[in-house]
CSV table of C-alpha atoms in Angstrom, one decimal:
chain,number,residue,atom,x,y,z
A,65,UNK,CA,-25.4,60.1,1.3
A,66,UNK,CA,-22.1,61.6,0.1
A,67,UNK,CA,-21.6,65.2,-0.2
A,68,UNK,CA,-19.3,68.4,-0.4
A,69,UNK,CA,-18.2,70.9,2.3
A,70,UNK,CA,-18.2,74.3,0.4
A,71,UNK,CA,-15.6,76.7,1.6
A,72,UNK,CA,-14.0,73.9,4.0
A,73,UNK,CA,-12.3,74.9,7.3
A,74,UNK,CA,-13.7,78.4,7.2
A,75,UNK,CA,-16.6,80.4,8.9
A,76,UNK,CA,-18.3,80.5,5.7
A,77,UNK,CA,-18.4,76.5,5.3
A,78,UNK,CA,-21.9,75.1,4.1
A,79,UNK,CA,-23.0,71.6,3.0
A,80,UNK,CA,-24.0,70.0,-0.1
A,81,UNK,CA,-25.7,66.7,0.4
A,82,UNK,CA,-25.8,64.8,-2.9
A,83,UNK,CA,-28.7,62.8,-4.2
A,84,UNK,CA,-28.6,59.3,-5.8
A,85,UNK,CA,-28.1,59.8,-9.7
A,86,UNK,CA,-27.0,63.0,-11.5
A,87,UNK,CA,-26.2,66.3,-9.6
A,88,UNK,CA,-25.5,69.4,-11.5
A,89,UNK,CA,-23.4,72.0,-10.0
A,90,UNK,CA,-22.8,75.6,-11.3
A,91,UNK,CA,-23.6,79.3,-11.1
A,92,UNK,CA,-27.0,79.1,-12.8
A,93,UNK,CA,-30.1,78.8,-10.7
A,94,UNK,CA,-31.3,75.9,-12.9
A,95,UNK,CA,-28.5,73.7,-11.3
A,96,UNK,CA,-29.3,71.2,-8.6
A,97,UNK,CA,-26.8,73.2,-6.4
A,98,UNK,CA,-26.3,76.7,-7.2
A,99,UNK,CA,-22.8,78.2,-6.4
A,100,UNK,CA,-22.9,81.8,-7.2
A,101,UNK,CA,-19.3,82.9,-7.9
A,102,UNK,CA,-18.0,84.6,-11.1
A,103,UNK,CA,-15.3,82.0,-11.5
A,104,UNK,CA,-17.8,79.0,-11.5
A,105,UNK,CA,-19.7,78.5,-15.0
A,106,UNK,CA,-23.2,78.4,-15.5
A,107,UNK,CA,-23.1,74.6,-15.7
A,108,UNK,CA,-19.8,73.6,-14.4
A,109,UNK,CA,-19.8,70.0,-13.6
A,110,UNK,CA,-22.0,66.8,-13.2
A,111,UNK,CA,-21.6,64.6,-10.0
A,112,UNK,CA,-23.2,61.2,-10.3
A,113,UNK,CA,-23.9,58.9,-7.4
A,114,UNK,CA,-24.2,55.3,-7.9
A,115,UNK,CA,-23.9,52.2,-5.8
A,116,UNK,CA,-20.4,51.7,-7.4
A,117,UNK,CA,-19.2,55.3,-6.3
A,118,UNK,CA,-19.2,58.8,-7.0
A,119,UNK,CA,-18.1,60.4,-10.5
A,120,UNK,CA,-17.4,64.0,-11.3
A,121,UNK,CA,-17.5,65.1,-15.0
A,122,UNK,CA,-16.5,68.6,-16.1
A,123,UNK,CA,-18.9,70.1,-18.6
A,124,UNK,CA,-16.6,72.1,-20.6
A,125,UNK,CA,-15.8,74.8,-18.0
A,126,UNK,CA,-12.1,74.2,-18.4
A,127,UNK,CA,-11.8,75.1,-14.6
A,128,UNK,CA,-12.3,71.8,-12.6
A,129,UNK,CA,-9.4,70.4,-10.6
A,130,UNK,CA,-9.1,67.7,-7.9
A,131,UNK,CA,-6.2,68.2,-5.5
A,132,UNK,CA,-4.8,70.8,-7.8
A,133,UNK,CA,-4.7,68.6,-11.0
A,134,UNK,CA,-7.1,69.6,-13.7
A,135,UNK,CA,-9.6,67.0,-14.8
A,136,UNK,CA,-12.5,66.3,-17.2
A,137,UNK,CA,-13.6,63.3,-15.5
A,138,UNK,CA,-12.7,61.4,-12.3
A,139,UNK,CA,-14.0,59.1,-9.6
A,140,UNK,CA,-14.0,61.0,-6.4
A,141,UNK,CA,-12.4,59.4,-3.1
A,142,UNK,CA,-13.3,60.7,0.4
A,143,UNK,CA,-11.3,63.8,1.5
A,144,UNK,CA,-10.3,65.0,-2.0
A,145,UNK,CA,-10.6,68.8,-2.4
A,146,UNK,CA,-12.4,69.8,-5.8
A,147,UNK,CA,-11.9,73.2,-7.2
A,148,UNK,CA,-14.7,74.8,-9.2
A,149,UNK,CA,-13.0,77.9,-10.4
A,150,UNK,CA,-11.7,79.7,-7.2
A,151,UNK,CA,-14.3,77.8,-5.1
A,152,UNK,CA,-13.0,74.8,-3.1
A,153,UNK,CA,-15.2,71.9,-2.0
A,154,UNK,CA,-14.0,68.8,0.2
A,155,UNK,CA,-15.6,65.6,-0.8
A,156,UNK,CA,-17.2,63.6,2.1
A,157,UNK,CA,-18.1,59.9,1.2
A,158,UNK,CA,-18.0,58.2,4.5
A,159,UNK,CA,-21.4,56.9,5.9
A,160,UNK,CA,-20.3,58.1,9.3
A,161,UNK,CA,-20.8,61.9,9.0
A,162,UNK,CA,-19.8,64.6,11.2
A,163,UNK,CA,-22.8,66.9,11.7
A,164,UNK,CA,-23.0,70.2,13.5
A,165,UNK,CA,-25.5,70.3,16.3
A,166,UNK,CA,-26.8,73.7,17.0
A,167,UNK,CA,-28.4,74.9,20.3
A,168,UNK,CA,-30.4,77.8,18.7
A,169,UNK,CA,-33.4,77.7,16.3
A,170,UNK,CA,-34.4,79.9,13.3
A,171,UNK,CA,-36.5,83.0,13.9
A,172,UNK,CA,-38.9,82.0,11.0
A,173,UNK,CA,-38.6,78.3,11.1
A,174,UNK,CA,-38.9,77.7,14.8
A,175,UNK,CA,-37.7,74.0,14.8
A,176,UNK,CA,-35.1,74.3,12.1
A,177,UNK,CA,-31.4,74.7,13.4
A,178,UNK,CA,-30.1,78.3,13.2
A,179,UNK,CA,-26.7,78.4,11.5
A,180,UNK,CA,-26.4,82.2,11.1
A,181,UNK,CA,-27.2,85.5,12.9
A,182,UNK,CA,-27.8,88.9,11.4
A,183,UNK,CA,-25.8,91.6,12.9
A,184,UNK,CA,-28.4,94.2,11.9
A,185,UNK,CA,-31.8,92.7,13.0
A,186,UNK,CA,-30.3,90.1,15.2
A,187,UNK,CA,-32.4,87.3,13.8
A,188,UNK,CA,-31.3,83.8,14.2
A,189,UNK,CA,-31.5,82.2,10.6
A,190,UNK,CA,-31.4,78.7,9.2
A,191,UNK,CA,-30.2,77.8,5.6
A,192,UNK,CA,-33.6,78.7,4.2
A,193,UNK,CA,-33.6,82.1,5.4
A,194,UNK,CA,-30.2,83.5,3.9
A,195,UNK,CA,-29.1,84.3,0.5
A,196,UNK,CA,-25.7,83.4,-0.8
A,197,UNK,CA,-23.5,85.7,-2.7
A,198,UNK,CA,-19.7,85.4,-3.8
A,199,UNK,CA,-17.5,87.9,-1.9
A,200,UNK,CA,-13.8,87.8,-1.9
A,201,UNK,CA,-13.5,84.3,-3.6
A,202,UNK,CA,-16.0,82.7,-1.1
A,203,UNK,CA,-19.8,82.1,-1.1
A,204,UNK,CA,-21.1,84.1,1.9
A,205,UNK,CA,-24.6,84.2,3.5
A,206,UNK,CA,-26.6,87.3,3.7
A,207,UNK,CA,-29.8,88.1,5.6
A,208,UNK,CA,-32.7,88.2,3.1
A,209,UNK,CA,-34.5,91.0,5.1
A,210,UNK,CA,-31.5,93.4,5.8
A,211,UNK,CA,-29.2,92.3,3.1
A,212,UNK,CA,-26.3,92.2,5.7
A,213,UNK,CA,-23.8,89.6,5.8
A,214,UNK,CA,-24.6,87.1,8.6
A,215,UNK,CA,-22.2,85.7,11.4
A,216,UNK,CA,-22.0,81.9,11.4
A,217,UNK,CA,-23.1,80.5,14.8
A,218,UNK,CA,-20.8,78.3,16.7
A,219,UNK,CA,-21.7,74.4,16.8
A,220,UNK,CA,-20.4,71.1,18.4
A,221,UNK,CA,-19.9,68.4,16.1
A,222,UNK,CA,-21.4,65.0,16.6
A,223,UNK,CA,-20.6,61.8,14.6
A,224,UNK,CA,-23.5,59.7,13.7
A,225,UNK,CA,-24.3,56.6,11.5
A,226,UNK,CA,-26.8,57.8,8.9
A,227,UNK,CA,-28.7,54.8,7.0
A,228,UNK,CA,-30.8,55.6,4.2
A,229,UNK,CA,-34.3,54.8,4.7
A,230,UNK,CA,-36.9,54.5,1.9
A,231,UNK,CA,-39.7,57.1,1.9
A,232,UNK,CA,-42.3,54.1,2.1
A,233,UNK,CA,-40.7,52.9,5.4
A,234,UNK,CA,-40.6,56.4,6.6
A,235,UNK,CA,-44.4,56.8,6.2
A,236,UNK,CA,-44.8,53.6,8.3
A,237,UNK,CA,-42.6,55.0,11.0
A,238,UNK,CA,-44.5,58.3,11.0
A,239,UNK,CA,-47.4,56.6,12.8
A,240,UNK,CA,-45.1,56.1,15.8
A,241,UNK,CA,-43.9,59.7,15.5
A,242,UNK,CA,-46.6,61.5,17.7
A,243,UNK,CA,-45.9,59.1,20.6
A,244,UNK,CA,-42.1,59.5,20.6
A,245,UNK,CA,-40.6,60.8,23.8
A,246,UNK,CA,-43.2,63.4,25.4
A,247,UNK,CA,-45.3,63.5,22.4
A,248,UNK,CA,-48.1,61.6,24.1
A,249,UNK,CA,-48.1,64.2,27.0
A,250,UNK,CA,-48.3,67.1,24.4
A,251,UNK,CA,-51.1,65.6,22.5
A,252,UNK,CA,-52.9,64.7,25.8
A,253,UNK,CA,-52.7,68.4,26.8
A,254,UNK,CA,-54.0,69.5,23.5
A,255,UNK,CA,-56.9,67.0,23.8
A,256,UNK,CA,-57.9,68.3,27.2
A,257,UNK,CA,-58.0,71.9,25.8
A,258,UNK,CA,-60.0,70.7,22.8
A,259,UNK,CA,-62.4,68.7,24.9
A,260,UNK,CA,-62.8,71.8,27.2
A,261,UNK,CA,-63.7,74.1,24.3
A,262,UNK,CA,-66.0,71.4,22.7
A,263,UNK,CA,-68.0,71.1,26.1
A,264,UNK,CA,-68.4,74.9,26.1
A,265,UNK,CA,-69.8,74.7,22.6
A,266,UNK,CA,-72.7,72.7,24.0
A,267,UNK,CA,-73.6,75.6,26.0
A,268,UNK,CA,-73.4,78.1,23.3
A,269,UNK,CA,-76.6,79.8,24.4
A,270,UNK,CA,-74.9,80.5,27.7
A,271,UNK,CA,-71.4,81.7,26.4
A,272,UNK,CA,-72.9,83.2,22.9
A,273,UNK,CA,-70.2,85.3,21.1
A,274,UNK,CA,-67.3,84.4,23.5
A,275,UNK,CA,-67.6,80.7,22.8
A,276,UNK,CA,-67.5,81.3,19.0
A,277,UNK,CA,-64.6,83.5,19.3
A,278,UNK,CA,-62.8,80.9,21.7
A,279,UNK,CA,-63.6,78.1,19.0
A,280,UNK,CA,-62.0,80.3,16.3
A,281,UNK,CA,-58.8,81.0,18.2
A,282,UNK,CA,-58.2,77.4,19.3
A,283,UNK,CA,-58.6,76.4,15.6
A,284,UNK,CA,-56.1,78.9,14.6
A,285,UNK,CA,-53.8,77.6,17.1
A,286,UNK,CA,-53.9,74.2,16.1
A,287,UNK,CA,-53.2,75.1,12.4
A,288,UNK,CA,-50.1,76.9,13.8
A,289,UNK,CA,-49.1,73.7,15.7
A,290,UNK,CA,-49.5,71.4,12.9
A,291,UNK,CA,-47.4,73.8,10.7
A,292,UNK,CA,-44.7,73.6,13.5
A,293,UNK,CA,-44.7,69.7,13.3
A,294,UNK,CA,-44.5,69.9,9.5
A,295,UNK,CA,-41.5,72.4,9.7
A,296,UNK,CA,-39.7,70.5,12.4
A,297,UNK,CA,-40.1,67.1,10.3
A,298,UNK,CA,-38.7,68.8,7.3
A,299,UNK,CA,-35.7,69.9,9.3
A,300,UNK,CA,-34.9,66.4,10.4
A,301,UNK,CA,-36.2,66.6,13.9
A,302,UNK,CA,-37.3,63.2,15.2
A,303,UNK,CA,-39.4,64.4,18.3
A,304,UNK,CA,-42.7,66.3,18.6
A,305,UNK,CA,-42.1,70.1,19.0
A,306,UNK,CA,-43.6,72.0,21.9
A,307,UNK,CA,-46.8,74.0,21.7
A,308,UNK,CA,-46.3,77.5,20.3
A,309,UNK,CA,-46.2,80.4,22.7
A,310,UNK,CA,-48.6,83.3,22.2
A,311,UNK,CA,-46.0,86.0,22.5
A,312,UNK,CA,-46.4,87.1,18.8
A,313,UNK,CA,-50.0,87.5,18.0
A,314,UNK,CA,-48.9,88.9,14.3
A,315,UNK,CA,-47.1,85.6,13.6
A,316,UNK,CA,-50.1,83.6,14.5
A,317,UNK,CA,-52.3,85.7,12.2
A,318,UNK,CA,-49.8,85.3,9.4
A,319,UNK,CA,-49.7,81.7,9.6
A,320,UNK,CA,-53.7,81.3,9.8
A,321,UNK,CA,-53.8,83.6,6.6
A,322,UNK,CA,-51.2,81.5,4.7
A,323,UNK,CA,-53.3,78.4,5.5
A,324,UNK,CA,-56.7,79.8,4.4
A,325,UNK,CA,-54.9,81.5,1.3
A,326,UNK,CA,-53.6,77.8,0.4
A,327,UNK,CA,-57.1,76.5,0.6
A,328,UNK,CA,-58.4,79.2,-1.6
A,329,UNK,CA,-55.8,78.6,-4.3
A,330,UNK,CA,-56.1,74.9,-4.2
A,331,UNK,CA,-60.0,74.7,-4.2
A,332,UNK,CA,-60.2,77.9,-6.4
A,333,UNK,CA,-61.4,75.9,-9.6
A,334,UNK,CA,-63.9,74.0,-7.5
A,335,UNK,CA,-65.3,77.3,-6.0
A,336,UNK,CA,-65.5,79.0,-9.5
A,337,UNK,CA,-67.3,75.9,-10.9
A,338,UNK,CA,-69.7,75.7,-8.1
A,339,UNK,CA,-70.8,79.3,-8.8
A,340,UNK,CA,-70.8,79.2,-12.5
A,341,UNK,CA,-72.0,76.0,-13.6
A,342,UNK,CA,-76.1,76.0,-14.0
A,343,UNK,CA,-77.8,73.6,-11.5
A,344,UNK,CA,-79.7,71.8,-14.3
A,345,UNK,CA,-76.3,71.1,-16.3
A,346,UNK,CA,-75.9,67.3,-16.8
A,347,UNK,CA,-72.2,67.5,-16.4
A,348,UNK,CA,-72.1,69.6,-13.2
A,349,UNK,CA,-71.5,66.7,-10.8
A,350,UNK,CA,-68.8,65.2,-12.8
A,351,UNK,CA,-67.0,68.7,-13.1
A,352,UNK,CA,-67.3,69.4,-9.4
A,353,UNK,CA,-65.9,65.9,-8.3
A,354,UNK,CA,-63.0,66.3,-10.6
A,355,UNK,CA,-62.3,69.9,-9.6
A,356,UNK,CA,-62.6,68.7,-5.8
A,357,UNK,CA,-60.3,65.8,-6.3
A,358,UNK,CA,-57.7,68.0,-7.9
A,359,UNK,CA,-57.8,70.5,-5.2
A,360,UNK,CA,-57.3,67.6,-2.7
A,361,UNK,CA,-54.2,66.3,-4.7
A,362,UNK,CA,-52.8,70.0,-5.0
A,363,UNK,CA,-53.6,71.1,-1.5
A,364,UNK,CA,-50.7,69.1,0.4
A,365,UNK,CA,-47.7,70.1,-1.6
A,366,UNK,CA,-49.2,73.6,-1.6
A,367,UNK,CA,-49.3,73.8,2.1
A,368,UNK,CA,-45.8,72.1,2.3
A,369,UNK,CA,-44.3,74.9,-0.2
A,370,UNK,CA,-46.0,77.7,1.9
A,371,UNK,CA,-44.9,76.5,5.3
A,372,UNK,CA,-41.4,76.1,4.2
A,373,UNK,CA,-41.1,79.3,2.5
A,374,UNK,CA,-43.3,81.1,4.9
A,375,UNK,CA,-45.0,83.1,2.2
A,376,UNK,CA,-48.0,82.6,-0.2
A,377,UNK,CA,-45.7,83.4,-3.2
A,378,UNK,CA,-44.6,79.9,-2.9
A,379,UNK,CA,-48.2,79.1,-4.5
A,380,UNK,CA,-46.9,80.1,-7.9
A,381,UNK,CA,-48.0,77.4,-10.1
A,382,UNK,CA,-45.2,77.7,-12.5
A,383,UNK,CA,-43.1,76.5,-9.6
A,384,UNK,CA,-45.6,74.0,-7.9
A,385,UNK,CA,-46.6,72.2,-10.9
A,386,UNK,CA,-43.2,71.2,-12.3
A,387,UNK,CA,-42.1,70.2,-8.7
A,388,UNK,CA,-45.3,67.8,-8.6
A,389,UNK,CA,-44.1,66.2,-11.9
A,390,UNK,CA,-40.5,65.9,-10.4
A,391,UNK,CA,-41.5,63.8,-7.4
A,392,UNK,CA,-44.7,62.4,-8.9
A,393,UNK,CA,-44.3,58.8,-7.8
A,394,UNK,CA,-43.3,59.8,-4.3
A,395,UNK,CA,-46.1,62.4,-4.0
A,396,UNK,CA,-48.7,59.8,-5.4
A,397,UNK,CA,-47.6,57.4,-2.6
A,398,UNK,CA,-48.0,59.9,0.1
A,399,UNK,CA,-51.4,61.5,-1.0
A,400,UNK,CA,-53.6,58.5,-0.2
A,401,UNK,CA,-51.9,58.1,3.2
A,402,UNK,CA,-52.6,61.9,3.9
A,403,UNK,CA,-56.1,61.4,2.8
A,404,UNK,CA,-56.6,58.4,5.1
A,405,UNK,CA,-55.1,60.2,8.2
A,406,UNK,CA,-57.5,63.5,7.4
A,407,UNK,CA,-60.6,61.2,7.3
A,408,UNK,CA,-59.4,59.3,10.4
A,409,UNK,CA,-58.8,62.5,12.1
A,410,UNK,CA,-62.1,64.0,11.3
A,411,UNK,CA,-64.4,61.0,11.4
A,412,UNK,CA,-62.6,58.7,13.9
A,413,UNK,CA,-63.5,60.9,17.0
A,414,UNK,CA,-67.2,60.9,15.9
A,415,UNK,CA,-67.3,57.2,15.8
A,416,UNK,CA,-65.5,56.9,19.2
A,417,UNK,CA,-68.0,59.1,20.9
A,418,UNK,CA,-70.8,56.9,19.7
A,419,UNK,CA,-69.1,53.5,20.6
A,420,UNK,CA,-68.1,54.6,24.1
A,421,UNK,CA,-71.2,55.7,26.1
A,422,UNK,CA,-69.0,56.7,29.1
A,423,UNK,CA,-69.2,60.3,30.5
A,424,UNK,CA,-66.1,62.6,29.5
A,425,UNK,CA,-63.7,59.8,28.4
A,426,UNK,CA,-65.0,59.7,24.8
A,427,UNK,CA,-64.6,63.2,24.5
A,428,UNK,CA,-61.0,63.3,25.7
A,429,UNK,CA,-60.2,60.1,23.7
A,430,UNK,CA,-61.7,61.3,20.6
A,431,UNK,CA,-59.7,64.7,20.6
A,432,UNK,CA,-56.6,62.9,21.3
A,433,UNK,CA,-57.1,60.5,18.2
A,434,UNK,CA,-57.9,63.5,16.2
A,435,UNK,CA,-54.6,65.2,17.2
A,436,UNK,CA,-52.7,62.0,16.5
A,437,UNK,CA,-53.9,61.5,13.1
A,438,UNK,CA,-53.5,65.1,12.1
A,439,UNK,CA,-49.8,65.1,13.6
A,440,UNK,CA,-49.1,61.9,11.5
A,441,UNK,CA,-50.2,63.6,8.2
A,442,UNK,CA,-47.9,66.7,9.0
A,443,UNK,CA,-45.1,64.4,9.7
A,444,UNK,CA,-45.5,62.6,6.4
A,445,UNK,CA,-45.6,66.1,4.7
A,446,UNK,CA,-42.3,67.1,6.4
A,447,UNK,CA,-40.6,63.8,5.5
A,448,UNK,CA,-41.7,64.3,1.8
A,449,UNK,CA,-39.8,67.5,1.8
A,450,UNK,CA,-36.9,66.1,3.9
A,451,UNK,CA,-36.6,63.1,1.4
A,452,UNK,CA,-37.0,65.1,-1.9
A,453,UNK,CA,-36.0,68.5,-1.2
A,454,UNK,CA,-33.3,68.6,-3.8
A,455,UNK,CA,-35.5,67.2,-6.4
A,456,UNK,CA,-38.3,70.0,-5.4
A,457,UNK,CA,-35.7,72.7,-6.1
A,458,UNK,CA,-37.5,75.4,-4.1
A,459,UNK,CA,-34.6,77.0,-2.7
A,460,UNK,CA,-30.9,77.3,-3.7
A,461,UNK,CA,-28.8,75.1,-1.3
């Protein structure tokens, strides 16, 4: 897809990737792409991407120029420099795009490329983890935690062909994802771990409390890994991420609390109705079924938002509900597939253990199948974000 390089040929350069159709650029947060600078109007211009080309239309700002010439409306050509007030943007229209390849990864999104480093806390940060403010006629990145201007990381440039792929096709490709490269080895290692824990649970009388604690820790660890798959997919990674290390127990606890907090919010209505509707009420069953289905529909996108923002504040319904409506067609396509992967991941292993009366093998195979389908589900969620992130409008790009 075509796009702009903001502040081109400078250390503060960052990329805008345009979506098909209309794209609003301006200083206000309501734009598709916010450029926070006093010389940029609230709603500065509209850039429309069609199969016939890319058109820029000034929205009455009186401060839009192309290659130094004032314009009200024009068709953009590759390499042209657009000026919105004092901010320069270089238009990139070629299908073969030069992309930065970074060797480091974000502190808070472990599989997202780190593009900046905070000189105060030394954290490596991706685009999601910096705020952008106008300084000295340029839009500069600042650490959200420290408020200090971040230094851009060095990157090599790789030219790659980028062909648009429909979301429906990406869903089909997601079923191959867990087996890419060393993905099968990673899933196999996880299956062995789960099988050992499952075997120990059959001897719960012997292991007692230790077994229960171990089961809880392994479950929490799996939650963290599935969230890592989601974030890696949302960042454009095409290979399975490595298993998380246990160096930061606080991060593990935070991710697990986010998961259960998302569950509580998504199924909150169902919980309330379950405890408030009288048992003999004739409409109790219908109300509970409707509330449960609503929770199942709301949970995937809520978990996606919390994982990407790394905060339960992302569950704000004033943000989530409009987001669902903006991508309703795509999301409605994803939800049934996500539900199918969940059912397969939970009940497929039970069926396998009954069909294969062989010692050890059914347990290992069933755990592998369960991990596989959950990985597919997380991949689809990550691709949903990658495919529609501009329409979701969760972050300012």
